[in-house]
């Protein structure tokens, strides 16, 4: 990933396509692999609150409350994105961020020391890969590396909830 590579990896939700969230060329590869318009945002995954604050100017208190109190993974869309690939930041300056607590993805983020793109492992419009066995051969062949962790797992997983928090205090549920 340090050289712009794209990976497939298990996350705290479904399997994900990932790359260095600060590398615009790598982010462009992810959009191409997913066959997704670059106007549709991607999620970033981080390992800690400290790391999250490197990529968002001012994280509102309600965001911390949502992430701390949620019993399932929650992604928050926050205004004031910084230090990320420009093609990852929405036109309104926001970015979707999630702090992972799942052991493998948390360690991956910690060791990489940067935010990772974390978009579902599927072609845009198709169902996300809940488990490794759900990933299509086309996707497996289109990335630079496939992680070995949790390949044998076969249990239901679902994408995170997504909540948009605007600076003006508006809270919008994007995905439950």
mmCIF file with all atom_site columns, C-alpha atoms in Angstrom:
data_model
loop_
_atom_site.group_PDB
_atom_site.id
_atom_site.type_symbol
_atom_site.label_atom_id
_atom_site.label_alt_id
_atom_site.label_comp_id
_atom_site.label_asym_id
_atom_site.label_entity_id
_atom_site.label_seq_id
_atom_site.pdbx_PDB_ins_code
_atom_site.Cartn_x
_atom_site.Cartn_y
_atom_site.Cartn_z
_atom_site.occupancy
_atom_site.B_iso_or_equiv
_atom_site.pdbx_formal_charge
_atom_site.auth_seq_id
_atom_site.auth_comp_id
_atom_site.auth_asym_id
_atom_site.auth_atom_id
_atom_site.pdbx_PDB_model_num
ATOM 1   C CA . UNK A 1 1   ? 0.000   0.000   0.000   1.00 0.00 ? 1   UNK A CA 1
ATOM 2   C CA . UNK A 1 2   ? 2.917   2.344   0.599   1.00 0.00 ? 2   UNK A CA 1
ATOM 3   C CA . UNK A 1 3   ? 3.621   2.086   -3.142  1.00 0.00 ? 3   UNK A CA 1
ATOM 4   C CA . UNK A 1 4   ? 0.020   2.684   -4.229  1.00 0.00 ? 4   UNK A CA 1
ATOM 5   C CA . UNK A 1 5   ? -1.218  -0.903  -4.120  1.00 0.00 ? 5   UNK A CA 1
ATOM 6   C CA . UNK A 1 6   ? -4.808  -1.987  -3.546  1.00 0.00 ? 6   UNK A CA 1
ATOM 7   C CA . UNK A 1 7   ? -5.779  -4.811  -1.185  1.00 0.00 ? 7   UNK A CA 1
ATOM 8   C CA . UNK A 1 8   ? -8.767  -6.938  -0.237  1.00 0.00 ? 8   UNK A CA 1
ATOM 9   C CA . UNK A 1 9   ? -9.138  -7.338  3.516   1.00 0.00 ? 9   UNK A CA 1
ATOM 10  C CA . UNK A 1 10  ? -11.626 -8.250  6.250   1.00 0.00 ? 10  UNK A CA 1
ATOM 11  C CA . UNK A 1 11  ? -12.964 -5.334  8.279   1.00 0.00 ? 11  UNK A CA 1
ATOM 12  C CA . UNK A 1 12  ? -15.239 -4.814  11.253  1.00 0.00 ? 12  UNK A CA 1
ATOM 13  C CA . UNK A 1 13  ? -18.137 -5.110  8.800   1.00 0.00 ? 13  UNK A CA 1
ATOM 14  C CA . UNK A 1 14  ? -17.855 -6.771  5.367   1.00 0.00 ? 14  UNK A CA 1
ATOM 15  C CA . UNK A 1 15  ? -14.739 -7.532  3.310   1.00 0.00 ? 15  UNK A CA 1
ATOM 16  C CA . UNK A 1 16  ? -13.245 -4.355  1.919   1.00 0.00 ? 16  UNK A CA 1
ATOM 17  C CA . UNK A 1 17  ? -11.191 -2.986  -0.919  1.00 0.00 ? 17  UNK A CA 1
ATOM 18  C CA . UNK A 1 18  ? -8.503  -0.787  0.570   1.00 0.00 ? 18  UNK A CA 1
ATOM 19  C CA . UNK A 1 19  ? -5.609  1.481   -0.178  1.00 0.00 ? 19  UNK A CA 1
ATOM 20  C CA . UNK A 1 20  ? -3.693  4.423   1.240   1.00 0.00 ? 20  UNK A CA 1
ATOM 21  C CA . UNK A 1 21  ? -6.341  7.108   1.750   1.00 0.00 ? 21  UNK A CA 1
ATOM 22  C CA . UNK A 1 22  ? -3.722  9.821   1.155   1.00 0.00 ? 22  UNK A CA 1
ATOM 23  C CA . UNK A 1 23  ? -2.704  8.511   -2.291  1.00 0.00 ? 23  UNK A CA 1
ATOM 24  C CA . UNK A 1 24  ? -4.913  9.915   -5.082  1.00 0.00 ? 24  UNK A CA 1
ATOM 25  C CA . UNK A 1 25  ? -3.665  7.390   -7.675  1.00 0.00 ? 25  UNK A CA 1
ATOM 26  C CA . UNK A 1 26  ? -4.461  4.452   -5.377  1.00 0.00 ? 26  UNK A CA 1
ATOM 27  C CA . UNK A 1 27  ? -7.917  5.895   -4.650  1.00 0.00 ? 27  UNK A CA 1
ATOM 28  C CA . UNK A 1 28  ? -8.508  6.229   -8.412  1.00 0.00 ? 28  UNK A CA 1
ATOM 29  C CA . UNK A 1 29  ? -7.613  2.527   -8.796  1.00 0.00 ? 29  UNK A CA 1
ATOM 30  C CA . UNK A 1 30  ? -10.265 1.625   -6.219  1.00 0.00 ? 30  UNK A CA 1
ATOM 31  C CA . UNK A 1 31  ? -12.924 3.612   -8.102  1.00 0.00 ? 31  UNK A CA 1
ATOM 32  C CA . UNK A 1 32  ? -11.887 1.824   -11.308 1.00 0.00 ? 32  UNK A CA 1
ATOM 33  C CA . UNK A 1 33  ? -11.931 -1.647  -9.694  1.00 0.00 ? 33  UNK A CA 1
ATOM 34  C CA . UNK A 1 34  ? -15.403 -1.014  -8.239  1.00 0.00 ? 34  UNK A CA 1
ATOM 35  C CA . UNK A 1 35  ? -16.584 0.496   -11.542 1.00 0.00 ? 35  UNK A CA 1
ATOM 36  C CA . UNK A 1 36  ? -17.914 3.355   -9.460  1.00 0.00 ? 36  UNK A CA 1
ATOM 37  C CA . UNK A 1 37  ? -18.274 7.018   -10.314 1.00 0.00 ? 37  UNK A CA 1
ATOM 38  C CA . UNK A 1 38  ? -15.761 9.068   -8.380  1.00 0.00 ? 38  UNK A CA 1
ATOM 39  C CA . UNK A 1 39  ? -18.572 11.403  -7.344  1.00 0.00 ? 39  UNK A CA 1
ATOM 40  C CA . UNK A 1 40  ? -19.752 8.680   -4.933  1.00 0.00 ? 40  UNK A CA 1
ATOM 41  C CA . UNK A 1 41  ? -17.750 8.856   -1.718  1.00 0.00 ? 41  UNK A CA 1
ATOM 42  C CA . UNK A 1 42  ? -15.667 6.084   -0.172  1.00 0.00 ? 42  UNK A CA 1
ATOM 43  C CA . UNK A 1 43  ? -15.242 5.344   3.533   1.00 0.00 ? 43  UNK A CA 1
ATOM 44  C CA . UNK A 1 44  ? -11.948 5.685   5.408   1.00 0.00 ? 44  UNK A CA 1
ATOM 45  C CA . UNK A 1 45  ? -10.991 3.361   8.237   1.00 0.00 ? 45  UNK A CA 1
ATOM 46  C CA . UNK A 1 46  ? -8.699  4.326   11.137  1.00 0.00 ? 46  UNK A CA 1
ATOM 47  C CA . UNK A 1 47  ? -7.522  2.591   14.280  1.00 0.00 ? 47  UNK A CA 1
ATOM 48  C CA . UNK A 1 48  ? -8.003  5.334   16.857  1.00 0.00 ? 48  UNK A CA 1
ATOM 49  C CA . UNK A 1 49  ? -9.527  8.662   17.793  1.00 0.00 ? 49  UNK A CA 1
ATOM 50  C CA . UNK A 1 50  ? -6.080  10.263  17.516  1.00 0.00 ? 50  UNK A CA 1
ATOM 51  C CA . UNK A 1 51  ? -5.702  9.094   13.940  1.00 0.00 ? 51  UNK A CA 1
ATOM 52  C CA . UNK A 1 52  ? -9.219  10.271  13.061  1.00 0.00 ? 52  UNK A CA 1
ATOM 53  C CA . UNK A 1 53  ? -8.320  13.769  14.212  1.00 0.00 ? 53  UNK A CA 1
ATOM 54  C CA . UNK A 1 54  ? -5.474  13.889  11.672  1.00 0.00 ? 54  UNK A CA 1
ATOM 55  C CA . UNK A 1 55  ? -8.038  13.822  8.869   1.00 0.00 ? 55  UNK A CA 1
ATOM 56  C CA . UNK A 1 56  ? -10.903 15.990  10.167  1.00 0.00 ? 56  UNK A CA 1
ATOM 57  C CA . UNK A 1 57  ? -10.429 19.566  11.387  1.00 0.00 ? 57  UNK A CA 1
ATOM 58  C CA . UNK A 1 58  ? -13.046 19.649  14.144  1.00 0.00 ? 58  UNK A CA 1
ATOM 59  C CA . UNK A 1 59  ? -14.815 16.471  15.202  1.00 0.00 ? 59  UNK A CA 1
ATOM 60  C CA . UNK A 1 60  ? -18.095 17.431  16.902  1.00 0.00 ? 60  UNK A CA 1
ATOM 61  C CA . UNK A 1 61  ? -18.826 16.002  20.348  1.00 0.00 ? 61  UNK A CA 1
ATOM 62  C CA . UNK A 1 62  ? -21.898 14.192  19.016  1.00 0.00 ? 62  UNK A CA 1
ATOM 63  C CA . UNK A 1 63  ? -19.652 12.196  16.641  1.00 0.00 ? 63  UNK A CA 1
ATOM 64  C CA . UNK A 1 64  ? -17.605 10.891  19.564  1.00 0.00 ? 64  UNK A CA 1
ATOM 65  C CA . UNK A 1 65  ? -20.827 10.004  21.395  1.00 0.00 ? 65  UNK A CA 1
ATOM 66  C CA . UNK A 1 66  ? -22.219 8.143   18.372  1.00 0.00 ? 66  UNK A CA 1
ATOM 67  C CA . UNK A 1 67  ? -19.029 6.131   17.885  1.00 0.00 ? 67  UNK A CA 1
ATOM 68  C CA . UNK A 1 68  ? -18.635 5.364   21.590  1.00 0.00 ? 68  UNK A CA 1
ATOM 69  C CA . UNK A 1 69  ? -22.234 4.405   22.308  1.00 0.00 ? 69  UNK A CA 1
ATOM 70  C CA . UNK A 1 70  ? -23.009 2.445   19.149  1.00 0.00 ? 70  UNK A CA 1
ATOM 71  C CA . UNK A 1 71  ? -23.160 -1.314  19.603  1.00 0.00 ? 71  UNK A CA 1
ATOM 72  C CA . UNK A 1 72  ? -22.474 -1.882  15.892  1.00 0.00 ? 72  UNK A CA 1
ATOM 73  C CA . UNK A 1 73  ? -19.929 -0.260  13.551  1.00 0.00 ? 73  UNK A CA 1
ATOM 74  C CA . UNK A 1 74  ? -20.900 3.276   12.637  1.00 0.00 ? 74  UNK A CA 1
ATOM 75  C CA . UNK A 1 75  ? -19.394 5.491   9.955   1.00 0.00 ? 75  UNK A CA 1
ATOM 76  C CA . UNK A 1 76  ? -19.706 9.226   10.411  1.00 0.00 ? 76  UNK A CA 1
ATOM 77  C CA . UNK A 1 77  ? -19.538 11.730  7.590   1.00 0.00 ? 77  UNK A CA 1
ATOM 78  C CA . UNK A 1 78  ? -17.776 14.805  8.900   1.00 0.00 ? 78  UNK A CA 1
ATOM 79  C CA . UNK A 1 79  ? -17.066 18.247  7.487   1.00 0.00 ? 79  UNK A CA 1
ATOM 80  C CA . UNK A 1 80  ? -13.560 19.670  7.271   1.00 0.00 ? 80  UNK A CA 1
ATOM 81  C CA . UNK A 1 81  ? -11.589 16.785  5.738   1.00 0.00 ? 81  UNK A CA 1
ATOM 82  C CA . UNK A 1 82  ? -7.815  17.366  5.558   1.00 0.00 ? 82  UNK A CA 1
ATOM 83  C CA . UNK A 1 83  ? -4.655  15.418  4.708   1.00 0.00 ? 83  UNK A CA 1
ATOM 84  C CA . UNK A 1 84  ? -6.465  12.961  2.428   1.00 0.00 ? 84  UNK A CA 1
ATOM 85  C CA . UNK A 1 85  ? -6.365  12.308  -1.309  1.00 0.00 ? 85  UNK A CA 1
ATOM 86  C CA . UNK A 1 86  ? -8.445  15.045  -2.990  1.00 0.00 ? 86  UNK A CA 1
ATOM 87  C CA . UNK A 1 87  ? -10.525 12.454  -4.881  1.00 0.00 ? 87  UNK A CA 1
ATOM 88  C CA . UNK A 1 88  ? -11.589 10.978  -1.531  1.00 0.00 ? 88  UNK A CA 1
ATOM 89  C CA . UNK A 1 89  ? -13.026 14.234  -0.190  1.00 0.00 ? 89  UNK A CA 1
ATOM 90  C CA . UNK A 1 90  ? -16.610 15.062  -1.196  1.00 0.00 ? 90  UNK A CA 1
ATOM 91  C CA . UNK A 1 91  ? -17.407 18.307  -3.000  1.00 0.00 ? 91  UNK A CA 1
ATOM 92  C CA . UNK A 1 92  ? -18.725 19.769  0.262   1.00 0.00 ? 92  UNK A CA 1
ATOM 93  C CA . UNK A 1 93  ? -15.394 19.065  2.015   1.00 0.00 ? 93  UNK A CA 1
ATOM 94  C CA . UNK A 1 94  ? -16.676 16.108  4.017   1.00 0.00 ? 94  UNK A CA 1
ATOM 95  C CA . UNK A 1 95  ? -15.312 12.598  4.437   1.00 0.00 ? 95  UNK A CA 1
ATOM 96  C CA . UNK A 1 96  ? -16.769 9.340   5.761   1.00 0.00 ? 96  UNK A CA 1
ATOM 97  C CA . UNK A 1 97  ? -14.695 7.955   8.654   1.00 0.00 ? 97  UNK A CA 1
ATOM 98  C CA . UNK A 1 98  ? -14.948 4.898   10.903  1.00 0.00 ? 98  UNK A CA 1
ATOM 99  C CA . UNK A 1 99  ? -12.805 3.796   13.833  1.00 0.00 ? 99  UNK A CA 1
ATOM 100 C CA . UNK A 1 100 ? -12.454 0.020   13.707  1.00 0.00 ? 100 UNK A CA 1
ATOM 101 C CA . UNK A 1 101 ? -12.258 -2.199  16.770  1.00 0.00 ? 101 UNK A CA 1
ATOM 102 C CA . UNK A 1 102 ? -12.028 -5.494  14.878  1.00 0.00 ? 102 UNK A CA 1
ATOM 103 C CA . UNK A 1 103 ? -8.566  -6.972  15.658  1.00 0.00 ? 103 UNK A CA 1
ATOM 104 C CA . UNK A 1 104 ? -7.238  -7.520  12.115  1.00 0.00 ? 104 UNK A CA 1
ATOM 105 C CA . UNK A 1 105 ? -8.332  -4.233  10.532  1.00 0.00 ? 105 UNK A CA 1
ATOM 106 C CA . UNK A 1 106 ? -7.334  -2.294  13.666  1.00 0.00 ? 106 UNK A CA 1
ATOM 107 C CA . UNK A 1 107 ? -3.819  -3.792  13.556  1.00 0.00 ? 107 UNK A CA 1
ATOM 108 C CA . UNK A 1 108 ? -3.586  -3.163  9.807   1.00 0.00 ? 108 UNK A CA 1
ATOM 109 C CA . UNK A 1 109 ? -4.484  0.513   10.296  1.00 0.00 ? 109 UNK A CA 1
ATOM 110 C CA . UNK A 1 110 ? -2.108  0.803   13.255  1.00 0.00 ? 110 UNK A CA 1
ATOM 111 C CA . UNK A 1 111 ? 0.830   -0.697  11.375  1.00 0.00 ? 111 UNK A CA 1
ATOM 112 C CA . UNK A 1 112 ? 0.156   1.371   8.259   1.00 0.00 ? 112 UNK A CA 1
ATOM 113 C CA . UNK A 1 113 ? -0.050  4.541   10.367  1.00 0.00 ? 113 UNK A CA 1
ATOM 114 C CA . UNK A 1 114 ? -2.506  6.186   7.975   1.00 0.00 ? 114 UNK A CA 1
ATOM 115 C CA . UNK A 1 115 ? -6.186  6.083   7.115   1.00 0.00 ? 115 UNK A CA 1
ATOM 116 C CA . UNK A 1 116 ? -7.191  3.277   4.755   1.00 0.00 ? 116 UNK A CA 1
ATOM 117 C CA . UNK A 1 117 ? -9.904  3.354   2.157   1.00 0.00 ? 117 UNK A CA 1
ATOM 118 C CA . UNK A 1 118 ? -12.525 0.822   3.185   1.00 0.00 ? 118 UNK A CA 1
ATOM 119 C CA . UNK A 1 119 ? -15.178 0.271   0.562   1.00 0.00 ? 119 UNK A CA 1
ATOM 120 C CA . UNK A 1 120 ? -17.120 -2.959  0.229   1.00 0.00 ? 120 UNK A CA 1
ATOM 121 C CA . UNK A 1 121 ? -15.532 -5.708  -1.855  1.00 0.00 ? 121 UNK A CA 1
ATOM 122 C CA . UNK A 1 122 ? -17.928 -5.728  -4.786  1.00 0.00 ? 122 UNK A CA 1
ATOM 123 C CA . UNK A 1 123 ? -18.585 -4.115  -8.129  1.00 0.00 ? 123 UNK A CA 1
ATOM 124 C CA . UNK A 1 124 ? -20.756 -1.034  -7.602  1.00 0.00 ? 124 UNK A CA 1
ATOM 125 C CA . UNK A 1 125 ? -24.415 -2.020  -7.395  1.00 0.00 ? 125 UNK A CA 1
ATOM 126 C CA . UNK A 1 126 ? -23.753 -5.658  -6.466  1.00 0.00 ? 126 UNK A CA 1
ATOM 127 C CA . UNK A 1 127 ? -24.120 -7.067  -2.925  1.00 0.00 ? 127 UNK A CA 1
ATOM 128 C CA . UNK A 1 128 ? -21.086 -6.579  -0.657  1.00 0.00 ? 128 UNK A CA 1
ATOM 129 C CA . UNK A 1 129 ? -18.886 -9.590  0.106   1.00 0.00 ? 129 UNK A CA 1
ATOM 130 C CA . UNK A 1 130 ? -19.819 -10.612 3.635   1.00 0.00 ? 130 UNK A CA 1
ATOM 131 C CA . UNK A 1 131 ? -17.094 -13.264 3.661   1.00 0.00 ? 131 UNK A CA 1
ATOM 132 C CA . UNK A 1 132 ? -14.036 -14.113 1.571   1.00 0.00 ? 132 UNK A CA 1
ATOM 133 C CA . UNK A 1 133 ? -15.976 -16.830 -0.289  1.00 0.00 ? 133 UNK A CA 1
ATOM 134 C CA . UNK A 1 134 ? -18.364 -14.121 -1.574  1.00 0.00 ? 134 UNK A CA 1
ATOM 135 C CA . UNK A 1 135 ? -15.640 -12.189 -3.426  1.00 0.00 ? 135 UNK A CA 1
ATOM 136 C CA . UNK A 1 136 ? -15.846 -12.603 -7.198  1.00 0.00 ? 136 UNK A CA 1
ATOM 137 C CA . UNK A 1 137 ? -12.843 -13.897 -9.175  1.00 0.00 ? 137 UNK A CA 1
ATOM 138 C CA . UNK A 1 138 ? -12.876 -10.594 -11.094 1.00 0.00 ? 138 UNK A CA 1
ATOM 139 C CA . UNK A 1 139 ? -12.206 -8.660  -7.880  1.00 0.00 ? 139 UNK A CA 1
ATOM 140 C CA . UNK A 1 140 ? -9.617  -11.130 -6.622  1.00 0.00 ? 140 UNK A CA 1
ATOM 141 C CA . UNK A 1 141 ? -7.670  -10.677 -9.862  1.00 0.00 ? 141 UNK A CA 1
ATOM 142 C CA . UNK A 1 142 ? -7.956  -6.883  -9.916  1.00 0.00 ? 142 UNK A CA 1
ATOM 143 C CA . UNK A 1 143 ? -6.152  -6.102  -6.641  1.00 0.00 ? 143 UNK A CA 1
ATOM 144 C CA . UNK A 1 144 ? -2.479  -6.252  -5.735  1.00 0.00 ? 144 UNK A CA 1
ATOM 145 C CA . UNK A 1 145 ? -2.839  -8.311  -2.573  1.00 0.00 ? 145 UNK A CA 1
ATOM 146 C CA . UNK A 1 146 ? -5.485  -10.368 -0.735  1.00 0.00 ? 146 UNK A CA 1
ATOM 147 C CA . UNK A 1 147 ? -5.116  -10.683 3.042   1.00 0.00 ? 147 UNK A CA 1
ATOM 148 C CA . UNK A 1 148 ? -5.175  -14.193 4.528   1.00 0.00 ? 148 UNK A CA 1
ATOM 149 C CA . UNK A 1 149 ? -6.985  -13.360 7.757   1.00 0.00 ? 149 UNK A CA 1
ATOM 150 C CA . UNK A 1 150 ? -10.527 -14.738 8.212   1.00 0.00 ? 150 UNK A CA 1
ATOM 151 C CA . UNK A 1 151 ? -10.694 -16.445 4.797   1.00 0.00 ? 151 UNK A CA 1
ATOM 152 C CA . UNK A 1 152 ? -12.410 -19.533 6.255   1.00 0.00 ? 152 UNK A CA 1
ATOM 153 C CA . UNK A 1 153 ? -15.069 -17.542 8.081   1.00 0.00 ? 153 UNK A CA 1
ATOM 154 C CA . UNK A 1 154 ? -18.670 -18.009 6.961   1.00 0.00 ? 154 UNK A CA 1
ATOM 155 C CA . UNK A 1 155 ? -21.040 -15.901 9.003   1.00 0.00 ? 155 UNK A CA 1
ATOM 156 C CA . UNK A 1 156 ? -23.366 -12.997 8.306   1.00 0.00 ? 156 UNK A CA 1
ATOM 157 C CA . UNK A 1 157 ? -21.834 -9.520  8.211   1.00 0.00 ? 157 UNK A CA 1
ATOM 158 C CA . UNK A 1 158 ? -23.425 -6.252  7.231   1.00 0.00 ? 158 UNK A CA 1
ATOM 159 C CA . UNK A 1 159 ? -22.131 -2.834  6.245   1.00 0.00 ? 159 UNK A CA 1
ATOM 160 C CA . UNK A 1 160 ? -21.856 -0.113  8.871   1.00 0.00 ? 160 UNK A CA 1
ATOM 161 C CA . UNK A 1 161 ? -24.502 2.447   9.617   1.00 0.00 ? 161 UNK A CA 1
ATOM 162 C CA . UNK A 1 162 ? -23.661 5.807   8.038   1.00 0.00 ? 162 UNK A CA 1
ATOM 163 C CA . UNK A 1 163 ? -24.599 9.068   9.721   1.00 0.00 ? 163 UNK A CA 1
ATOM 164 C CA . UNK A 1 164 ? -23.834 12.510  8.288   1.00 0.00 ? 164 UNK A CA 1
ATOM 165 C CA . UNK A 1 165 ? -23.112 15.247  10.811  1.00 0.00 ? 165 UNK A CA 1
ATOM 166 C CA . UNK A 1 166 ? -23.095 18.764  9.417   1.00 0.00 ? 166 UNK A CA 1
ATOM 167 C CA . UNK A 1 167 ? -21.423 21.759  11.048  1.00 0.00 ? 167 UNK A CA 1
ATOM 168 C CA . UNK A 1 168 ? -24.819 23.412  11.393  1.00 0.00 ? 168 UNK A CA 1
ATOM 169 C CA . UNK A 1 169 ? -25.977 20.571  13.676  1.00 0.00 ? 169 UNK A CA 1
ATOM 170 C CA . UNK A 1 170 ? -28.067 18.663  11.133  1.00 0.00 ? 170 UNK A CA 1
ATOM 171 C CA . UNK A 1 171 ? -27.913 14.880  11.601  1.00 0.00 ? 171 UNK A CA 1
ATOM 172 C CA . UNK A 1 172 ? -28.869 12.724  8.617   1.00 0.00 ? 172 UNK A CA 1
ATOM 173 C CA . UNK A 1 173 ? -29.035 8.917   8.611   1.00 0.00 ? 173 UNK A CA 1
ATOM 174 C CA . UNK A 1 174 ? -27.641 7.772   5.249   1.00 0.00 ? 174 UNK A CA 1
ATOM 175 C CA . UNK A 1 175 ? -27.715 4.004   5.917   1.00 0.00 ? 175 UNK A CA 1
ATOM 176 C CA . UNK A 1 176 ? -29.154 2.143   8.902   1.00 0.00 ? 176 UNK A CA 1
#
